[in-house]
Amino acid sequence: MSDHKVMLALGSNLGNRLDILKRAVARLAGAGIHIEAKSRVWETKPWGVTDQPLFLNMCAAVRTELEPLELLCLLKKTEAELGRSAGMRWGPREIDIDIIFFDSLSLKDPKLTVPHPRMHERGFVLKPLMEIAPEMIHPLFEKSVAELYDELPSSERDGMVWISEI
């Protein structure tokens, strides 16, 4: 088995958002995921569907022996255990955990696309990711996380407020 370096994005805008993020990180660590680094937690505007509560977002750099689809199953199970229910795309949710990068893998599977297909458009992903992996290179765009953040329109960089550390 090989050890994989993975970047995860976590977000919550329902319930006790900070507690849910803390519980998600703890559950992942308890499931054999080694958490190497965590960003700060940022309060951000909703993306896509804007008429909903503000989100708390963060990123984590982790190591795992799980393969991509195995990790996805673990993340979906963790989301369900923390109260996530089916809802509208980009709508409110208790917890959302996305795989942003998986090593330098480029994967298109009906269940999972890596790198995350819209991460380069989202300040709420790139800002916390910059704290823990600014030099990480997007395998398709061949640009660093910091470069992708710098290319964001100001509307995607504005309005994020540092809330806490976990």
Coordinates of N, CA and C in Angstrom, one line a residue:
M1 N 0.8 -1.2 0.0 CA 0.0 0.0 0.0 C 0.9 1.2 0.0
S2 N 0.4 2.2 -0.7 CA 1.2 3.5 -0.7 C 0.5 4.5 0.1
D3 N 1.3 5.5 0.5 CA 0.8 6.6 1.3 C 0.5 7.7 0.4
H4 N -0.7 8.3 0.4 CA -1.1 9.3 -0.5 C -1.3 10.6 0.3
K5 N -0.8 11.7 -0.4 CA -1.0 13.1 0.2 C -2.3 13.6 -0.5
V6 N -3.2 14.1 0.3 CA -4.5 14.5 -0.1 C -4.9 15.9 0.5
M7 N -5.5 16.7 -0.3 CA -6.0 18.0 0.2 C -7.5 17.9 0.2
L8 N -8.1 18.2 1.4 CA -9.5 18.2 1.6 C -10.0 19.6 1.8
A9 N -11.2 19.9 1.4 CA -11.9 21.1 1.7 C -13.2 20.7 2.5
L10 N -13.4 21.4 3.6 CA -14.5 21.1 4.5 C -15.4 22.4 4.6
G11 N -16.7 22.3 4.6 CA -17.5 23.4 4.8 C -18.8 23.0 5.5
S12 N -19.4 24.0 6.2 CA -20.7 23.8 6.9 C -21.4 25.1 7.0
N13 N -22.8 25.1 6.7 CA -23.5 26.3 7.0 C -24.9 26.0 7.7
L14 N -25.0 24.9 8.3 CA -26.2 24.6 9.1 C -25.8 24.0 10.4
G15 N -26.6 24.3 11.5 CA -26.2 23.9 12.8 C -25.1 24.6 13.4
N16 N -24.4 24.0 14.4 CA -23.2 24.6 15.0 C -22.1 24.3 14.1
R17 N -21.9 25.2 13.1 CA -20.9 25.0 12.0 C -19.5 24.7 12.5
L18 N -19.0 25.4 13.5 CA -17.6 25.2 14.0 C -17.5 23.8 14.6
D19 N -18.5 23.5 15.5 CA -18.5 22.2 16.1 C -18.5 21.1 15.1
I20 N -19.3 21.2 14.1 CA -19.4 20.2 13.0 C -18.1 20.0 12.3
L21 N -17.4 21.1 12.0 CA -16.1 21.0 11.4 C -15.1 20.3 12.3
K22 N -15.1 20.7 13.6 CA -14.2 20.0 14.6 C -14.5 18.5 14.6
R23 N -15.8 18.2 14.7 CA -16.2 16.7 14.7 C -15.8 16.0 13.4
A24 N -15.9 16.7 12.3 CA -15.5 16.0 11.0 C -14.0 15.7 11.0
V25 N -13.2 16.7 11.5 CA -11.7 16.5 11.5 C -11.4 15.3 12.5
A26 N -12.0 15.3 13.6 CA -11.8 14.3 14.6 C -12.2 12.9 14.1
R27 N -13.3 12.8 13.4 CA -13.8 11.5 12.9 C -12.8 11.0 11.8
L28 N -12.3 11.9 11.0 CA -11.4 11.5 9.9 C -10.1 11.0 10.6
A29 N -9.6 11.7 11.6 CA -8.4 11.3 12.3 C -8.6 9.9 13.0
G30 N -9.8 9.7 13.5 CA -10.2 8.4 14.1 C -10.4 7.3 13.1
A31 N -10.5 7.6 11.8 CA -10.7 6.6 10.8 C -9.4 6.3 10.1
G32 N -8.3 6.6 10.7 CA -7.0 6.2 10.1 C -6.4 7.2 9.1
I33 N -7.0 8.4 9.0 CA -6.5 9.5 8.2 C -5.5 10.3 9.0
H34 N -4.3 10.5 8.6 CA -3.3 11.3 9.3 C -3.5 12.7 8.9
I35 N -3.9 13.6 9.8 CA -4.0 15.0 9.5 C -2.6 15.7 9.7
E36 N -2.1 16.2 8.6 CA -0.8 16.8 8.6 C -0.8 18.3 8.9
A37 N -1.9 19.0 8.4 CA -2.0 20.4 8.5 C -3.4 20.8 8.4
K38 N -3.8 21.8 9.1 CA -5.2 22.4 9.0 C -5.1 23.9 8.8
S39 N -5.9 24.4 7.9 CA -6.0 25.8 7.7 C -6.8 26.4 8.9
R40 N -6.9 27.7 8.9 CA -7.8 28.4 9.8 C -9.2 28.2 9.2
V41 N -10.2 28.5 10.0 CA -11.6 28.5 9.6 C -12.0 29.8 9.1
W42 N -12.6 29.9 8.0 CA -13.0 31.2 7.4 C -14.5 31.2 7.2
E43 N -15.2 32.3 7.5 CA -16.6 32.5 7.2 C -16.7 33.1 5.8
T44 N -17.5 32.5 5.0 CA -17.5 32.8 3.6 C -19.0 32.9 3.1
K45 N -19.1 33.7 2.0 CA -20.4 33.8 1.3 C -20.7 32.5 0.6
P46 N -22.0 32.1 0.5 CA -22.3 30.9 -0.3 C -22.0 31.1 -1.7
W47 N -21.7 30.0 -2.4 CA -21.3 30.0 -3.8 C -22.4 29.2 -4.5
G48 N -22.8 29.7 -5.7 CA -23.8 29.0 -6.5 C -25.2 29.4 -6.1
V49 N -25.7 28.8 -5.0 CA -27.0 29.3 -4.5 C -26.7 30.3 -3.4
T50 N -27.0 31.5 -3.6 CA -26.5 32.6 -2.6 C -27.5 32.9 -1.5
D51 N -28.8 32.5 -1.7 CA -29.8 32.8 -0.7 C -29.8 31.7 0.4
Q52 N -28.8 31.7 1.2 CA -28.6 30.7 2.3 C -27.6 31.2 3.3
P53 N -27.5 30.6 4.5 CA -26.6 31.1 5.5 C -25.2 31.0 5.1
L54 N -24.3 31.9 5.7 CA -22.9 31.9 5.5 C -22.3 30.6 5.9
F55 N -21.2 30.2 5.2 CA -20.5 29.0 5.4 C -19.3 29.2 6.3
L56 N -18.8 28.2 7.0 CA -17.5 28.1 7.6 C -16.8 27.1 6.7
N57 N -15.6 27.5 6.2 CA -14.8 26.7 5.4 C -13.3 26.6 5.9
M58 N -12.7 25.4 5.6 CA -11.3 25.2 6.0 C -10.8 24.1 5.0
C59 N -9.5 23.9 5.0 CA -8.9 22.8 4.3 C -7.9 22.1 5.2
A60 N -7.7 20.8 4.8 CA -6.8 20.0 5.6 C -5.9 19.2 4.6
A61 N -4.6 19.1 5.0 CA -3.7 18.3 4.3 C -3.6 17.0 5.1
V62 N -3.9 15.9 4.4 CA -3.9 14.6 5.1 C -3.1 13.5 4.3
R63 N -2.8 12.5 5.0 CA -2.1 11.3 4.4 C -3.0 10.1 4.7
T64 N -3.1 9.3 3.6 CA -4.0 8.1 3.8 C -3.4 7.0 2.9
E65 N -3.7 5.7 3.3 CA -3.4 4.6 2.4 C -4.6 4.2 1.5
L66 N -5.8 4.9 1.8 CA -6.9 4.6 1.0 C -6.7 5.1 -0.5
E67 N -7.3 4.4 -1.4 CA -7.3 4.8 -2.8 C -8.5 5.9 -3.0
P68 N -8.5 6.6 -4.1 CA -9.4 7.7 -4.2 C -10.9 7.4 -3.9
L69 N -11.4 6.3 -4.6 CA -12.8 6.0 -4.4 C -13.1 5.4 -3.0
E70 N -12.1 4.8 -2.4 CA -12.3 4.3 -1.0 C -12.3 5.6 0.0
L71 N -11.5 6.5 -0.3 CA -11.5 7.8 0.5 C -12.9 8.5 0.3
L72 N -13.3 8.6 -0.9 CA -14.6 9.2 -1.2 C -15.7 8.5 -0.3
C73 N -15.7 7.2 -0.3 CA -16.8 6.5 0.5 C -16.7 6.8 2.0
L74 N -15.4 6.9 2.5 CA -15.2 7.3 3.9 C -15.8 8.7 4.1
L75 N -15.5 9.6 3.2 CA -15.9 11.0 3.4 C -17.5 11.1 3.4
K76 N -18.1 10.4 2.4 CA -19.6 10.4 2.4 C -20.2 9.8 3.6
K77 N -19.6 8.7 4.1 CA -20.0 8.1 5.4 C -19.9 9.1 6.5
T78 N -18.8 9.8 6.6 CA -18.6 10.8 7.6 C -19.6 11.9 7.6
E79 N -19.8 12.4 6.3 CA -20.9 13.4 6.2 C -22.2 12.9 6.7
A80 N -22.6 11.7 6.3 CA -23.9 11.2 6.8 C -24.0 11.1 8.3
E81 N -22.9 10.6 8.9 CA -22.8 10.5 10.4 C -23.0 11.8 11.1
L82 N -22.5 12.9 10.4 CA -22.6 14.3 11.0 C -23.9 15.0 10.6
G83 N -24.8 14.3 10.0 CA -26.1 14.8 9.7 C -26.4 15.3 8.3
R84 N -25.5 15.1 7.4 CA -25.7 15.6 6.0 C -26.8 14.8 5.4
S85 N -27.8 15.5 4.8 CA -28.9 14.8 4.1 C -28.9 15.3 2.7
A86 N -29.5 14.5 1.8 CA -29.6 14.9 0.4 C -30.3 16.3 0.3
G87 N -29.8 17.1 -0.6 CA -30.4 18.4 -0.7 C -30.0 19.0 -2.1
M88 N -30.4 20.2 -2.4 CA -30.1 20.8 -3.7 C -28.6 21.0 -3.8
R89 N -28.2 20.9 -5.1 CA -26.8 21.2 -5.4 C -26.4 22.6 -5.0
W90 N -25.3 22.7 -4.3 CA -24.7 23.9 -3.8 C -25.7 24.6 -2.7
G91 N -26.6 23.8 -2.2 CA -27.5 24.3 -1.2 C -26.9 24.2 0.2
P92 N -27.7 24.6 1.2 CA -27.3 24.5 2.6 C -27.0 23.0 3.0
R93 N -26.0 22.9 3.9 CA -25.7 21.5 4.4 C -24.9 21.6 5.7
E94 N -25.1 20.6 6.4 CA -24.4 20.4 7.7 C -22.9 20.3 7.5
I95 N -22.5 19.5 6.5 CA -21.1 19.3 6.3 C -20.9 18.9 4.8
D96 N -19.8 19.4 4.3 CA -19.4 19.0 2.9 C -17.9 18.8 3.0
I97 N -17.5 17.6 2.6 CA -16.0 17.3 2.5 C -15.7 16.9 1.1
D98 N -14.8 17.7 0.5 CA -14.4 17.4 -0.9 C -12.9 17.1 -1.0
I99 N -12.6 16.2 -1.9 CA -11.2 15.9 -2.2 C -10.8 16.9 -3.3
I100 N -9.8 17.8 -2.9 CA -9.4 18.8 -3.9 C -8.2 18.3 -4.7
F101 N -7.2 17.7 -4.1 CA -6.1 17.1 -4.7 C -5.9 15.7 -4.1
F102 N -5.4 14.8 -4.9 CA -5.1 13.4 -4.5 C -3.7 13.2 -5.1
D103 N -2.6 13.3 -4.3 CA -1.3 13.3 -4.9 C -1.3 14.3 -6.1
S104 N -0.7 13.9 -7.2 CA -0.8 14.7 -8.4 C -1.7 14.1 -9.5
L105 N -2.6 13.3 -9.0 CA -3.5 12.5 -9.8 C -4.5 13.3 -10.6
S106 N -4.7 12.9 -11.8 CA -5.8 13.5 -12.6 C -6.8 12.3 -12.8
L107 N -8.0 12.4 -12.3 CA -9.0 11.3 -12.4 C -10.3 11.9 -12.8
K108 N -11.0 11.2 -13.7 CA -12.3 11.5 -14.1 C -13.1 10.2 -14.0
D109 N -13.9 10.1 -13.0 CA -14.7 8.9 -12.7 C -16.1 9.4 -12.5
P110 N -17.1 8.6 -12.9 CA -18.5 9.1 -12.7 C -18.8 9.5 -11.2
K111 N -18.1 9.0 -10.3 CA -18.3 9.3 -8.9 C -17.3 10.4 -8.3
L112 N -16.2 10.6 -9.0 CA -15.2 11.5 -8.5 C -14.3 12.1 -9.6
T113 N -14.1 13.4 -9.5 CA -13.2 14.0 -10.4 C -12.1 14.7 -9.5
V114 N -10.9 14.4 -9.8 CA -9.7 15.0 -9.1 C -8.7 15.5 -10.1
P115 N -8.2 16.7 -10.0 CA -8.5 17.6 -9.0 C -9.9 18.1 -9.0
H116 N -10.4 18.7 -7.9 CA -11.8 19.1 -7.9 C -12.0 20.0 -9.1
P117 N -13.1 19.8 -9.9 CA -13.2 20.5 -11.2 C -13.5 22.0 -11.1
R118 N -14.0 22.5 -9.9 CA -14.2 23.9 -9.8 C -13.4 24.6 -8.7
M119 N -12.4 23.9 -8.2 CA -11.6 24.5 -7.1 C -10.9 25.8 -7.5
H120 N -10.5 25.9 -8.7 CA -9.8 27.1 -9.2 C -10.7 28.3 -9.3
E121 N -12.0 28.2 -9.1 CA -13.0 29.3 -9.2 C -13.4 29.7 -7.8
R122 N -13.0 29.1 -6.8 CA -13.6 29.3 -5.5 C -12.6 29.8 -4.5
G123 N -12.8 31.0 -4.1 CA -11.9 31.6 -3.1 C -12.0 30.9 -1.7
F124 N -13.2 30.4 -1.4 CA -13.4 29.7 -0.1 C -12.6 28.4 -0.1
V125 N -12.1 27.9 -1.2 CA -11.2 26.7 -1.2 C -9.8 27.2 -1.3
L126 N -9.5 28.1 -2.2 CA -8.1 28.5 -2.4 C -7.5 29.3 -1.2
K127 N -8.3 30.1 -0.6 CA -7.7 30.9 0.5 C -7.2 30.0 1.7
P128 N -8.1 29.1 2.2 CA -7.5 28.2 3.2 C -6.5 27.2 2.7
L129 N -6.6 26.8 1.4 CA -5.6 25.9 0.9 C -4.2 26.6 0.8
M130 N -4.2 27.9 0.5 CA -3.0 28.7 0.4 C -2.2 28.6 1.8
E131 N -3.0 28.5 2.9 CA -2.3 28.5 4.2 C -1.5 27.3 4.4
I132 N -1.9 26.2 3.8 CA -1.3 24.9 4.1 C -0.5 24.3 2.9
A133 N -0.8 24.8 1.7 CA -0.1 24.2 0.5 C 0.0 25.2 -0.6
P134 N 0.6 26.4 -0.4 CA 0.6 27.5 -1.4 C 1.4 27.1 -2.7
E135 N 2.4 26.2 -2.5 CA 3.2 25.8 -3.7 C 2.7 24.6 -4.4
M136 N 1.6 23.9 -3.9 CA 1.1 22.7 -4.5 C 0.7 23.1 -6.0
I137 N 1.0 22.2 -6.9 CA 0.8 22.5 -8.3 C -0.5 21.7 -8.8
H138 N -1.4 22.5 -9.4 CA -2.5 21.9 -10.0 C -2.1 21.1 -11.2
P139 N -2.3 19.7 -11.3 CA -1.7 18.9 -12.3 C -2.2 19.2 -13.7
L140 N -3.4 19.8 -13.9 CA -3.9 20.1 -15.2 C -3.5 21.5 -15.6
F141 N -3.6 22.5 -14.7 CA -3.3 23.9 -15.1 C -1.8 24.2 -14.9
E142 N -1.1 23.4 -14.2 CA 0.4 23.6 -14.0 C 0.6 24.9 -13.4
K143 N -0.2 25.3 -12.4 CA -0.1 26.5 -11.7 C -0.2 26.2 -10.2
S144 N 0.5 26.9 -9.3 CA 0.4 26.7 -7.9 C -0.9 27.2 -7.3
V145 N -1.2 26.7 -6.2 CA -2.4 27.2 -5.5 C -2.4 28.7 -5.3
A146 N -1.2 29.3 -5.0 CA -1.0 30.7 -4.8 C -1.3 31.4 -6.1
E147 N -0.8 30.9 -7.2 CA -1.1 31.5 -8.5 C -2.6 31.5 -8.9
L148 N -3.2 30.3 -8.6 CA -4.7 30.2 -8.9 C -5.4 31.2 -8.0
Y149 N -5.0 31.4 -6.8 CA -5.7 32.4 -5.9 C -5.5 33.8 -6.5
D150 N -4.3 34.1 -6.9 CA -4.0 35.5 -7.4 C -4.9 35.7 -8.7
E151 N -5.3 34.7 -9.4 CA -6.0 34.9 -10.7 C -7.5 35.0 -10.4
L152 N -8.0 34.8 -9.2 CA -9.4 34.9 -8.9 C -9.9 36.3 -9.0
P153 N -11.1 36.5 -9.5 CA -11.7 37.9 -9.5 C -11.8 38.4 -8.0
S154 N -11.7 39.7 -7.8 CA -11.8 40.2 -6.4 C -13.1 39.8 -5.7
S155 N -14.2 39.6 -6.5 CA -15.4 39.1 -5.8 C -15.3 37.8 -5.1
E156 N -14.4 36.9 -5.6 CA -14.1 35.6 -5.0 C -13.2 35.7 -3.8
R157 N -12.4 36.8 -3.7 CA -11.4 37.0 -2.6 C -12.0 37.8 -1.5
D158 N -13.0 38.6 -1.8 CA -13.5 39.6 -0.8 C -14.5 38.9 0.1
G159 N -14.7 39.4 1.3 CA -15.8 39.0 2.2 C -15.5 37.7 3.0
M160 N -14.3 37.2 3.0 CA -13.9 36.1 3.8 C -13.4 36.6 5.1
V161 N -13.9 36.1 6.2 CA -13.5 36.5 7.6 C -12.9 35.4 8.3
W162 N -11.7 35.6 8.9 CA -11.1 34.5 9.7 C -11.9 34.4 11.0
I163 N -12.3 33.2 11.4 CA -13.1 32.9 12.5 C -12.4 32.2 13.6
S164 N -11.6 31.2 13.3 CA -11.1 30.3 14.4 C -10.0 29.4 13.8
E165 N -9.4 28.7 14.8 CA -8.5 27.6 14.4 C -9.1 26.3 15.0
I166 N -8.9 25.2 14.4 CA -9.3 23.9 15.0 C -8.1 23.1 15.4

